[in-house]
Short mmCIF file of C-alpha atoms and ligand atoms in Angstrom, two decimals:
data_model
loop_
_atom_site.label_atom_id
_atom_site.label_comp_id
_atom_site.label_asym_id
_atom_site.label_seq_id
_atom_site.Cartn_x
_atom_site.Cartn_y
_atom_site.Cartn_z
CA MET A 8 36.60 -56.83 -37.56
CA LYS A 9 38.18 -53.34 -38.31
CA LYS A 10 35.11 -53.48 -40.79
CA PHE A 11 33.34 -53.83 -37.75
CA ILE A 12 34.92 -50.54 -36.76
CA ARG A 13 34.35 -48.91 -38.81
CA ASN A 14 30.77 -49.70 -39.88
CA THR A 15 29.89 -48.78 -36.91
CA ALA A 16 31.69 -45.34 -36.23
CA VAL A 17 29.69 -44.93 -39.79
CA ALA A 18 26.12 -45.63 -38.56
CA LEU A 19 27.47 -43.34 -35.25
CA ILE A 20 28.27 -40.48 -37.20
CA THR A 21 25.32 -40.67 -39.53
CA ALA A 22 22.91 -41.25 -36.30
CA THR A 23 24.62 -37.90 -35.40
CA VAL A 24 23.52 -35.97 -38.47
CA ALA A 25 20.41 -37.46 -39.00
CA ILE A 26 19.59 -36.08 -35.22
CA ALA A 27 20.83 -33.21 -35.91
CA ALA A 28 19.03 -32.39 -38.84
CA ILE A 29 15.83 -33.55 -37.47
CA ILE A 30 16.80 -30.59 -34.25
CA VAL A 31 17.69 -27.66 -37.28
CA ILE A 32 14.53 -28.79 -39.44
CA LYS A 33 12.10 -28.50 -36.46
CA THR A 34 13.48 -25.53 -35.32
CA LEU A 35 13.83 -23.84 -38.32
CA ASN A 36 9.90 -24.34 -38.89
CA HIS A 37 9.30 -23.73 -34.81
CA THR A 38 8.48 -20.26 -35.87
CA PRO A 39 5.22 -17.36 -35.14
CA PRO A 40 2.07 -18.06 -37.04
CA PRO A 41 1.88 -15.41 -40.30
CA PHE A 42 1.13 -11.38 -39.11
CA SER A 43 -0.04 -10.86 -43.38
CA ASP A 44 -2.85 -11.46 -42.82
CA VAL A 45 -4.12 -9.60 -39.58
CA ALA A 46 -4.80 -5.71 -40.38
CA GLU A 47 -3.51 -3.43 -37.76
CA VAL A 48 -5.92 -0.52 -36.91
CA ASN A 49 -5.90 2.76 -36.92
CA ILE A 50 -8.32 4.71 -34.54
CA GLN A 51 -8.33 8.23 -33.10
CA LEU A 52 -9.27 8.97 -29.40
CA ASP A 53 -8.95 12.08 -27.66
CA GLU A 54 -6.34 10.89 -25.53
CA ALA A 55 -6.39 13.61 -22.74
CA LYS A 56 -10.22 13.40 -22.79
CA LEU A 57 -9.73 9.37 -21.70
CA ALA A 58 -7.65 9.87 -18.79
CA ALA A 59 -9.00 12.46 -17.40
CA ASN A 60 -11.54 10.33 -16.89
CA LEU A 61 -9.47 7.36 -15.70
CA ALA A 62 -8.58 9.66 -12.92
CA ALA A 63 -11.99 10.79 -11.96
CA ALA A 64 -12.90 7.26 -11.32
CA ILE A 65 -9.51 7.31 -9.36
CA ARG A 66 -11.27 9.01 -7.06
CA PHE A 67 -13.87 8.22 -5.59
CA LYS A 68 -12.86 5.65 -2.31
CA THR A 69 -14.70 2.49 -3.58
CA VAL A 70 -12.32 0.98 -1.43
CA SER A 71 -13.13 -3.34 -0.38
CA TYR A 72 -12.06 -3.39 3.05
CA GLN A 73 -12.02 -7.17 4.67
CA THR A 74 -15.00 -6.39 7.29
CA SER A 75 -18.23 -4.14 5.62
CA LYS A 76 -17.09 -1.93 8.48
CA GLY A 77 -15.09 1.10 7.04
CA LYS A 78 -16.77 0.58 3.63
CA GLN A 79 -18.13 4.57 2.61
CA ASN A 80 -20.97 3.43 0.74
CA LYS A 81 -21.17 6.90 -0.23
CA GLU A 82 -18.39 6.66 -2.30
CA PHE A 83 -19.75 3.66 -4.50
CA SER A 84 -23.03 5.18 -5.03
CA ASP A 85 -20.90 8.61 -5.77
CA PHE A 86 -19.46 6.02 -8.68
CA ILE A 87 -22.63 4.74 -10.03
CA ALA A 88 -23.86 8.15 -10.23
CA TRP A 89 -20.87 9.61 -12.24
CA VAL A 90 -20.88 6.58 -14.49
CA ALA A 91 -24.05 7.73 -15.86
CA THR A 92 -23.33 11.52 -16.78
CA THR A 93 -19.58 10.38 -17.60
CA TYR A 94 -20.99 8.33 -19.69
CA PRO A 95 -24.75 9.31 -21.74
CA GLN A 96 -24.56 7.38 -25.00
CA VAL A 97 -23.71 4.22 -22.77
CA ASN A 98 -26.76 4.99 -21.05
CA GLU A 99 -29.37 5.41 -23.32
CA ALA A 100 -28.29 3.01 -25.94
CA LEU A 101 -27.91 0.16 -22.72
CA GLN A 102 -30.41 -1.40 -20.59
CA LEU A 103 -28.79 -0.74 -16.93
CA GLU A 104 -29.69 -2.93 -14.02
CA LEU A 105 -28.40 -2.23 -10.88
CA VAL A 106 -27.09 -5.38 -8.91
CA ASN A 107 -27.11 -4.85 -4.53
CA GLN A 108 -23.76 -1.86 -5.48
CA SER A 109 -22.94 -3.66 -8.96
CA MET A 110 -23.63 -1.93 -12.55
CA LEU A 111 -24.99 -4.90 -15.44
CA TYR A 112 -25.35 -2.73 -18.75
CA LYS A 113 -26.82 -4.49 -21.68
CA TRP A 114 -26.56 -3.98 -25.34
CA GLN A 115 -28.73 -6.03 -27.33
CA GLY A 116 -27.28 -7.27 -30.41
CA SER A 117 -29.40 -7.90 -33.35
CA ASP A 118 -28.80 -11.40 -33.87
CA ASP A 119 -31.22 -13.67 -30.95
CA ALA A 120 -30.01 -16.84 -32.60
CA LEU A 121 -26.79 -15.89 -31.23
CA LYS A 122 -25.33 -16.43 -27.33
CA PRO A 123 -24.14 -13.15 -25.46
CA ILE A 124 -21.05 -12.23 -24.21
CA LEU A 125 -20.13 -10.85 -20.97
CA ILE A 126 -16.70 -7.66 -21.06
CA THR A 127 -16.52 -7.12 -17.87
CA GLY A 128 -14.46 -5.61 -15.00
CA HIS A 129 -14.20 -4.70 -10.52
CA TYR A 130 -14.44 -0.90 -9.50
CA ASP A 131 -13.76 -1.26 -6.43
CA VAL A 132 -10.22 -1.65 -5.32
CA VAL A 133 -8.44 -2.58 -2.04
CA PRO A 134 -6.48 -0.50 0.31
CA VAL A 135 -3.61 1.63 0.89
CA ILE A 136 -1.61 -0.19 3.46
CA PRO A 137 -1.45 2.07 6.49
CA GLY A 138 1.64 3.89 6.54
CA SER A 139 2.35 3.06 3.22
CA GLU A 140 1.44 6.57 2.14
CA ALA A 141 4.26 8.62 1.38
CA LYS A 142 5.78 5.75 -0.08
CA TRP A 143 3.62 7.26 -2.98
CA GLN A 144 5.45 9.21 -5.22
CA GLN A 145 1.29 10.49 -5.85
CA PRO A 146 -1.52 10.64 -3.62
CA PRO A 147 -3.00 7.00 -3.59
CA PHE A 148 -7.11 8.72 -4.24
CA SER A 149 -5.24 12.09 -6.42
CA GLY A 150 -5.85 11.16 -10.08
CA ASN A 151 -3.05 12.45 -10.68
CA ILE A 152 -1.87 12.79 -14.31
CA VAL A 153 1.71 13.76 -13.92
CA ASP A 154 4.22 13.84 -17.72
CA GLY A 155 1.73 11.54 -18.91
CA VAL A 156 1.21 8.99 -16.07
CA ILE A 157 -2.06 8.70 -14.52
CA TRP A 158 -1.65 7.89 -10.89
CA GLY A 159 -4.06 6.14 -7.92
CA ARG A 160 -4.80 2.86 -6.33
CA GLY A 161 -7.15 1.20 -8.79
CA ALA A 162 -4.86 3.14 -12.48
CA LEU A 163 -4.16 -1.36 -13.11
CA ASP A 164 -6.83 -2.84 -10.85
CA ASP A 165 -9.56 -2.36 -12.30
CA LYS A 166 -10.85 0.67 -12.41
CA SER A 167 -8.64 1.19 -16.29
CA GLY A 168 -10.51 -1.86 -16.95
CA VAL A 169 -14.17 -0.51 -16.43
CA VAL A 170 -13.24 2.86 -17.67
CA GLY A 171 -11.91 1.38 -20.24
CA ILE A 172 -14.70 -0.45 -21.67
CA LEU A 173 -16.91 2.18 -21.00
CA GLN A 174 -14.94 4.27 -23.10
CA ALA A 175 -14.76 1.52 -26.23
CA VAL A 176 -18.46 1.38 -26.05
CA THR A 177 -18.82 4.88 -25.80
CA TYR A 178 -16.19 5.29 -29.61
CA LEU A 179 -18.79 1.31 -31.08
CA LEU A 180 -21.83 3.78 -30.07
CA GLU A 181 -19.60 6.92 -31.72
CA GLN A 182 -19.33 5.63 -34.86
CA GLY A 183 -22.85 4.11 -35.06
CA PHE A 184 -21.65 0.33 -34.24
CA GLN A 185 -23.96 -2.53 -33.49
CA PRO A 186 -23.07 -5.93 -32.33
CA GLN A 187 -24.12 -8.57 -33.70
CA ARG A 188 -24.41 -10.46 -30.67
CA THR A 189 -26.06 -8.75 -27.14
CA VAL A 190 -23.00 -7.93 -25.23
CA TYR A 191 -23.21 -8.12 -21.67
CA LEU A 192 -21.21 -5.60 -19.17
CA SER A 193 -20.95 -6.01 -15.87
CA PHE A 194 -19.16 -3.38 -13.65
CA GLY A 195 -18.49 -5.24 -10.29
CA HIS A 196 -18.59 -3.94 -6.42
CA ASP A 197 -17.20 -6.36 -3.91
CA GLU A 198 -13.98 -8.86 -6.17
CA GLU A 199 -11.93 -7.61 -3.76
CA ILE A 200 -13.30 -9.68 -1.62
CA GLY A 201 -14.97 -12.51 -3.37
CA GLY A 202 -17.71 -11.08 -5.71
CA ARG A 203 -20.56 -12.72 -3.63
CA ASN A 204 -22.86 -9.45 -3.93
CA GLY A 205 -21.81 -8.29 -6.67
CA ALA A 206 -20.32 -11.05 -10.00
CA GLY A 207 -22.32 -13.95 -7.82
CA ALA A 208 -25.13 -11.98 -7.55
CA ILE A 209 -25.15 -11.27 -11.13
CA THR A 210 -24.67 -14.80 -12.17
CA ALA A 211 -27.27 -15.90 -10.31
CA LEU A 212 -29.71 -13.54 -12.24
CA LEU A 213 -27.76 -14.72 -15.74
CA LYS A 214 -28.84 -18.17 -14.82
CA GLU A 215 -32.49 -17.06 -13.69
CA GLN A 216 -32.36 -15.42 -17.53
CA GLY A 217 -31.90 -18.63 -18.54
CA VAL A 218 -29.02 -16.85 -20.57
CA GLN A 219 -25.73 -18.81 -21.28
CA LEU A 220 -22.51 -17.00 -22.58
CA ALA A 221 -19.93 -17.68 -25.73
CA TRP A 222 -17.44 -16.19 -23.49
CA SER A 223 -16.92 -14.30 -20.42
CA LEU A 224 -13.55 -11.61 -20.49
CA ASP A 225 -12.31 -10.45 -16.95
CA GLU A 226 -9.36 -8.79 -15.35
CA GLY A 227 -6.79 -11.31 -15.13
CA SER A 228 -3.73 -11.26 -17.15
CA PHE A 229 -1.65 -9.04 -19.59
CA VAL A 230 0.24 -7.78 -22.25
CA PHE A 231 4.19 -8.42 -21.06
CA ASP A 232 6.55 -6.32 -21.75
CA GLY A 233 10.26 -8.37 -20.11
CA ILE A 234 8.16 -10.75 -17.60
CA PHE A 235 7.90 -13.62 -19.26
CA PRO A 236 11.37 -14.91 -18.60
CA GLY A 237 14.12 -15.34 -22.33
CA LEU A 238 11.17 -13.55 -24.41
CA ASP A 239 11.87 -9.94 -25.99
CA ALA A 240 8.71 -9.28 -27.96
CA LEU A 241 5.41 -8.74 -26.09
CA MET A 242 3.75 -11.35 -24.63
CA ALA A 243 -0.45 -11.03 -24.44
CA SER A 244 -1.41 -13.67 -21.94
CA ILE A 245 -4.43 -14.38 -22.12
CA ASN A 246 -5.49 -16.20 -19.11
CA VAL A 247 -7.90 -19.87 -20.05
CA ALA A 248 -8.10 -20.56 -16.08
CA GLU A 249 -7.19 -19.73 -12.51
CA LYS A 250 -5.86 -21.63 -9.86
CA GLY A 251 -7.48 -23.52 -6.17
CA SER A 252 -6.55 -22.63 -3.50
CA ILE A 253 -6.25 -25.87 0.19
CA THR A 254 -4.67 -24.37 2.79
CA LEU A 255 -3.93 -28.28 5.35
CA ASP A 256 -2.88 -28.26 8.65
CA ILE A 257 0.20 -30.61 8.91
CA VAL A 258 -0.68 -31.47 13.14
CA ALA A 259 2.22 -33.58 14.91
CA THR A 260 1.23 -35.21 18.82
CA ALA A 261 3.18 -35.88 21.63
CA PRO A 262 3.13 -37.13 25.31
CA GLY A 263 4.72 -33.63 26.18
CA GLY A 264 6.72 -32.76 29.77
CA HIS A 265 9.11 -30.83 30.69
CA SER A 266 11.71 -29.75 28.46
CA SER A 267 14.92 -30.89 30.75
CA MET A 268 14.46 -34.79 29.92
CA PRO A 269 13.34 -34.45 26.98
CA PRO A 270 12.50 -37.19 24.41
CA GLN A 271 14.86 -38.55 21.13
CA ASN A 272 11.87 -36.52 18.88
CA ASN A 273 9.23 -34.41 19.79
CA ALA A 274 6.29 -33.22 17.88
CA VAL A 275 8.45 -30.15 16.85
CA SER A 276 11.52 -32.09 15.39
CA ASP A 277 8.41 -34.56 14.04
CA LEU A 278 6.89 -31.67 12.20
CA ALA A 279 10.11 -30.23 11.37
CA LYS A 280 11.12 -33.52 9.30
CA ALA A 281 7.51 -33.64 8.02
CA ILE A 282 7.89 -30.14 6.16
CA THR A 283 11.19 -31.30 5.31
CA LYS A 284 9.95 -34.31 3.16
CA LEU A 285 6.53 -31.83 1.49
CA GLN A 286 9.27 -29.65 0.70
CA ASP A 287 11.75 -32.18 -1.08
CA ASN A 288 8.75 -34.17 -3.00
CA PRO A 289 6.50 -30.81 -4.81
CA VAL A 290 3.26 -32.06 -5.98
CA PRO A 291 3.96 -33.74 -9.48
CA GLY A 292 3.31 -32.19 -12.09
CA GLY A 293 5.00 -30.95 -15.56
CA LEU A 294 4.62 -29.82 -18.98
CA GLY A 295 1.61 -30.90 -20.48
CA GLY A 296 -2.05 -29.60 -21.93
CA LEU A 297 -2.38 -25.70 -21.46
CA SER A 298 1.37 -24.88 -20.18
CA THR A 299 2.59 -26.75 -23.22
CA GLU A 300 -0.04 -24.98 -25.35
CA MET A 301 1.87 -21.60 -23.48
CA PHE A 302 5.12 -22.54 -24.34
CA ASP A 303 5.06 -23.82 -27.41
CA ASN A 304 3.76 -20.71 -28.49
CA VAL A 305 5.51 -17.90 -26.53
CA SER A 306 8.75 -19.69 -27.30
CA ARG A 307 8.49 -19.38 -31.37
CA TYR A 308 8.93 -15.91 -30.82
CA MET A 309 12.36 -17.04 -28.28
CA PRO A 310 16.19 -16.71 -29.35
CA PHE A 311 17.34 -19.96 -31.27
CA THR A 312 18.38 -21.84 -28.22
CA MET A 313 15.61 -21.39 -26.20
CA ARG A 314 13.14 -22.19 -29.83
CA GLY A 315 14.89 -25.28 -30.66
CA LEU A 316 14.87 -26.51 -27.59
CA PHE A 317 11.00 -26.28 -26.98
CA ALA A 318 10.53 -26.88 -30.98
CA ASN A 319 12.28 -30.61 -29.70
CA GLN A 320 10.59 -31.18 -26.52
CA TRP A 321 11.43 -34.93 -27.16
CA LEU A 322 14.32 -35.40 -26.99
CA PHE A 323 14.43 -31.57 -24.55
CA GLY A 324 11.68 -32.39 -22.45
CA PRO A 325 13.62 -33.30 -19.32
CA VAL A 326 15.65 -30.75 -19.77
CA ILE A 327 12.63 -28.05 -20.16
CA ASP A 328 11.02 -29.46 -16.81
CA ARG A 329 14.06 -29.04 -14.97
CA GLN A 330 14.62 -25.64 -16.06
CA LEU A 331 10.97 -24.15 -15.43
CA SER A 332 10.48 -26.54 -11.94
CA ALA A 333 14.05 -24.00 -11.01
CA SER A 334 12.07 -20.63 -11.05
CA ALA A 335 9.51 -20.07 -9.03
CA THR A 336 7.56 -18.13 -11.74
CA THR A 337 7.32 -21.20 -14.32
CA ASN A 338 6.90 -23.41 -11.96
CA ALA A 339 3.88 -22.13 -10.69
CA MET A 340 2.29 -22.71 -14.24
CA LEU A 341 3.80 -26.48 -13.84
CA ARG A 342 2.01 -27.30 -10.98
CA THR A 343 0.30 -27.39 -8.00
CA THR A 344 3.26 -25.07 -5.43
CA THR A 345 3.59 -25.84 -1.81
CA ALA A 346 4.01 -23.24 0.87
CA PRO A 347 4.46 -23.78 4.14
CA THR A 348 3.11 -20.23 6.06
CA MET A 349 2.49 -20.48 9.34
CA LEU A 350 3.95 -23.01 12.29
CA SER A 351 3.43 -23.14 16.20
CA GLY A 352 3.85 -24.93 18.41
CA SER A 353 4.53 -25.25 22.71
CA VAL A 354 3.11 -22.36 25.06
CA LYS A 355 6.46 -22.29 27.11
CA THR A 356 10.08 -21.94 26.63
CA ASN A 357 10.56 -24.98 29.08
CA VAL A 358 7.59 -27.01 28.28
CA LEU A 359 7.40 -29.77 25.18
CA PRO A 360 4.47 -29.55 22.76
CA ILE A 361 1.84 -31.40 23.10
CA GLU A 362 0.81 -30.52 19.84
CA ALA A 363 2.84 -28.54 16.94
CA ILE A 364 1.15 -27.18 13.24
CA ALA A 365 2.01 -26.08 10.06
CA THR A 366 -0.01 -24.89 8.00
CA VAL A 367 0.44 -25.11 4.27
CA ASN A 368 -1.20 -23.18 1.51
CA PHE A 369 -1.17 -24.81 -1.85
CA ARG A 370 -1.98 -23.03 -5.46
CA ILE A 371 -4.07 -26.47 -6.75
CA HIS A 372 -3.34 -26.89 -10.99
CA PRO A 373 -5.99 -26.95 -12.46
CA ARG A 374 -4.81 -30.75 -13.24
CA ASP A 375 -5.10 -31.59 -9.35
CA ASN A 376 -8.61 -30.68 -7.04
CA MET A 377 -8.35 -30.52 -3.01
CA GLN A 378 -9.24 -34.00 -2.42
CA SER A 379 -6.50 -34.97 -4.86
CA ILE A 380 -3.61 -32.84 -2.90
CA GLU A 381 -5.17 -33.75 0.91
CA ASP A 382 -4.53 -37.62 -0.44
CA TYR A 383 -0.94 -36.95 -1.04
CA VAL A 384 0.43 -34.99 1.43
CA THR A 385 -1.10 -37.60 3.69
CA GLN A 386 0.29 -40.66 1.90
CA LEU A 387 3.90 -38.52 1.84
CA VAL A 388 3.22 -37.42 5.96
CA ALA A 389 1.07 -39.02 7.89
CA SER A 390 2.18 -41.84 10.75
CA ASP A 391 1.25 -42.83 13.97
CA THR A 392 2.16 -38.62 15.53
CA ILE A 393 1.24 -36.81 11.82
CA SER A 394 -2.11 -36.30 10.92
CA VAL A 395 -3.50 -33.46 7.85
CA ARG A 396 -6.33 -31.66 8.81
CA ALA A 397 -7.91 -29.66 6.13
CA ARG A 398 -8.70 -25.54 6.75
CA GLY A 399 -10.72 -25.39 3.45
CA GLY A 400 -10.38 -23.82 -0.34
CA ILE A 401 -11.42 -23.48 -3.32
CA ASN A 402 -10.65 -26.00 -6.97
CA ALA A 403 -9.21 -24.55 -9.44
CA SER A 404 -11.90 -23.54 -12.05
CA ALA A 405 -12.82 -25.88 -15.86
CA VAL A 406 -9.47 -24.96 -18.57
CA SER A 407 -11.57 -22.96 -21.05
CA ASP A 408 -10.75 -23.98 -24.59
CA TRP A 409 -8.32 -21.44 -26.81
CA ASN A 410 -8.98 -23.33 -30.07
CA ALA A 411 -12.97 -21.32 -29.45
CA LYS A 412 -13.67 -18.34 -31.64
CA GLY A 413 -13.74 -16.13 -28.37
CA TYR A 414 -10.30 -16.71 -27.37
CA GLU A 415 -8.93 -16.24 -31.14
CA ASP A 416 -11.15 -13.10 -31.42
CA ILE A 417 -9.59 -11.65 -28.45
CA ALA A 418 -5.92 -12.87 -29.65
CA ARG A 419 -6.63 -11.17 -33.31
CA SER A 420 -7.76 -8.04 -31.28
CA MET A 421 -4.18 -7.71 -29.27
CA ARG A 422 -2.70 -8.28 -32.99
CA GLU A 423 -4.91 -5.51 -34.81
CA VAL A 424 -3.81 -2.82 -31.31
CA TYR A 425 0.04 -4.20 -30.94
CA GLY A 426 1.17 -6.11 -33.50
CA ASP A 427 3.21 -8.62 -34.38
CA ILE A 428 3.30 -9.48 -30.76
CA ALA A 429 2.74 -13.27 -29.20
CA VAL A 430 0.14 -14.30 -28.15
CA ALA A 431 -0.82 -17.91 -25.33
CA PRO A 432 -3.69 -18.82 -23.33
CA GLY A 433 -2.11 -18.76 -19.99
CA LEU A 434 -2.62 -20.17 -16.15
CA MET A 435 -3.84 -17.21 -13.49
CA ILE A 436 -2.65 -17.74 -10.26
CA ALA A 437 -4.81 -15.20 -8.36
CA GLY A 438 -8.93 -15.36 -8.29
CA SER A 439 -10.91 -12.94 -9.58
CA ASP A 440 -14.44 -12.77 -10.80
CA SER A 441 -14.30 -15.47 -13.06
CA LYS A 442 -15.18 -18.17 -10.68
CA HIS A 443 -18.88 -16.94 -11.09
CA TYR A 444 -19.25 -15.38 -14.47
CA GLY A 445 -17.60 -18.78 -15.34
CA GLN A 446 -20.89 -20.79 -14.14
CA VAL A 447 -23.02 -19.39 -16.78
CA ALA A 448 -20.10 -19.13 -20.12
CA ASP A 449 -18.72 -21.64 -22.09
CA ASN A 450 -15.89 -20.22 -22.19
CA ALA A 451 -14.76 -18.04 -19.25
CA TYR A 452 -11.79 -14.97 -20.72
CA ARG A 453 -8.99 -13.46 -17.73
CA PHE A 454 -6.79 -10.82 -19.32
CA ASN A 455 -6.61 -6.83 -19.55
CA PRO A 456 -5.60 -5.40 -23.01
CA PHE A 457 -2.83 -2.90 -21.19
CA VAL A 458 0.56 -3.54 -20.98
CA LEU A 459 2.74 -4.24 -18.56
CA ALA A 460 6.31 -4.03 -16.94
CA SER A 461 7.87 -6.05 -14.53
CA GLU A 462 8.18 -2.06 -12.64
CA ASP A 463 4.50 -2.04 -12.51
CA LEU A 464 4.27 -5.18 -10.77
CA THR A 465 5.11 -3.59 -7.41
CA GLY A 466 0.99 -1.56 -7.81
CA PHE A 467 -0.58 -3.93 -7.64
CA HIS A 468 -2.27 -4.00 -3.96
CA GLY A 469 1.29 -2.32 -2.99
CA THR A 470 2.09 1.42 -3.45
CA ASN A 471 3.00 4.09 -6.05
CA GLU A 472 0.03 1.59 -9.10
CA LYS A 473 0.12 4.05 -12.00
CA ILE A 474 -0.43 3.81 -15.86
CA THR A 475 0.70 5.91 -18.80
CA VAL A 476 -1.27 7.45 -20.44
CA ALA A 477 -0.89 5.96 -23.94
CA ASN A 478 -0.86 2.48 -22.65
CA PHE A 479 -4.24 3.55 -21.31
CA ALA A 480 -5.38 4.72 -24.58
CA GLN A 481 -3.61 1.42 -26.50
CA GLY A 482 -6.17 -0.51 -23.78
CA VAL A 483 -9.23 1.06 -24.83
CA ARG A 484 -8.11 -0.53 -28.82
CA GLY A 485 -7.65 -3.35 -27.14
CA TYR A 486 -11.64 -3.74 -26.11
CA ILE A 487 -13.19 -1.89 -29.05
CA GLN A 488 -11.76 -4.45 -31.22
CA ILE A 489 -12.05 -7.25 -28.36
CA ILE A 490 -15.84 -5.95 -28.86
CA ARG A 491 -15.87 -5.36 -32.83
CA ASN A 492 -14.75 -9.24 -32.93
CA GLY A 493 -16.14 -11.17 -30.71
CA SER A 494 -19.64 -9.83 -31.15
CA GLU A 495 -19.93 -11.08 -34.74
CA GLN A 496 -20.72 -14.64 -35.64
ZN1 ZN B 523 -8.64 -7.01 -9.44
#
């Protein structure tokens, strides 16, 4: 007996030591990719001039309102004219085609056998929320440059993209650069209202011309600074897909009647139970595919404990899953999200409702689709008194290849410009013009090469949108490298 206990103890200790050893070895091997093969670039730019051009672009009130009413057409045509006069080299060397009020430039490559690439952004902006003007430290369309910061609507979304691309191409032309692949540039005028007449029409035109792109690069994620939980290093988050969306009405019906003699349940209480059930049963998701790849890359730059967790998913998988699902930001990367947004019931205080409706918006992860979400919800909540009605939506995009050359070119460009930073594929939570361009591209990437910190987030579609001159210039260097590397064979 004694011998048996001793042997068991020895076996347990040996197993524990072995597991601990595996954990430590895997953690120690879970390191960033080597930086020695990346040559950091040194690109001299006239930063004051870049800033002045972005500021000038911001001053055009190229606002997309939800309806075409209120649109100031002259601001759009003036912006197009401004691009022509401000970037004469681009207009001389590249071929411009106006598609409605969107611009499509073609920079002929030296090798027609290679598939072209597309670098794109949009120059329309969202309106400034009426009444919020006073909250801006600098007027939203002033383009004021104060203490090295460029202020105004579009500074991040997405005039910095448009002007950044034009500056990058100008720089490359001045250097006598000739792309091997044909490079298309496009600047959309209606992205903020779906992009149908801009990116949509350009996509149709390219299709008609038989153009199939190797890849496209549109706005999307940024170089995150302190935004990704647990990460101190900068992280270029190159989005390779965007989520879809579906809105469902959960409808509870009942006989109605006077509220003085209510039955045990009525439409409102039935609906409340259904909503609670939805909240308690999130759409299944978790690590896998894209999210595994993202966390695998990012965690290599994290402190030892976090590295240890991600390096040993075989053991800690469930723990990681629970942690990531608990945070709204990371949860959105793992699954289709559920958000009840609107409610309606009876029209009078003393009348029992014959119908109560909850409107629920789901943001669809690429692993799901509109039908599968409708089926999931129906199966979960539908009954004699509860039905589910779809209001419409859009499926998630295809997931682009993060092992393809285009992705690697963008990733390498970011490390050449920003140094030894983390680069990882990501999932876009919002929509972009890539839903159109993706139809003519083998891969569609969504990424702006500018740094974004938490305090910048309120600028998007909100107040005090701004970018520092240094950050803008660094992003232009990013575009230069992306075009230089990406247009090579
Ligand atoms: Zn945008």
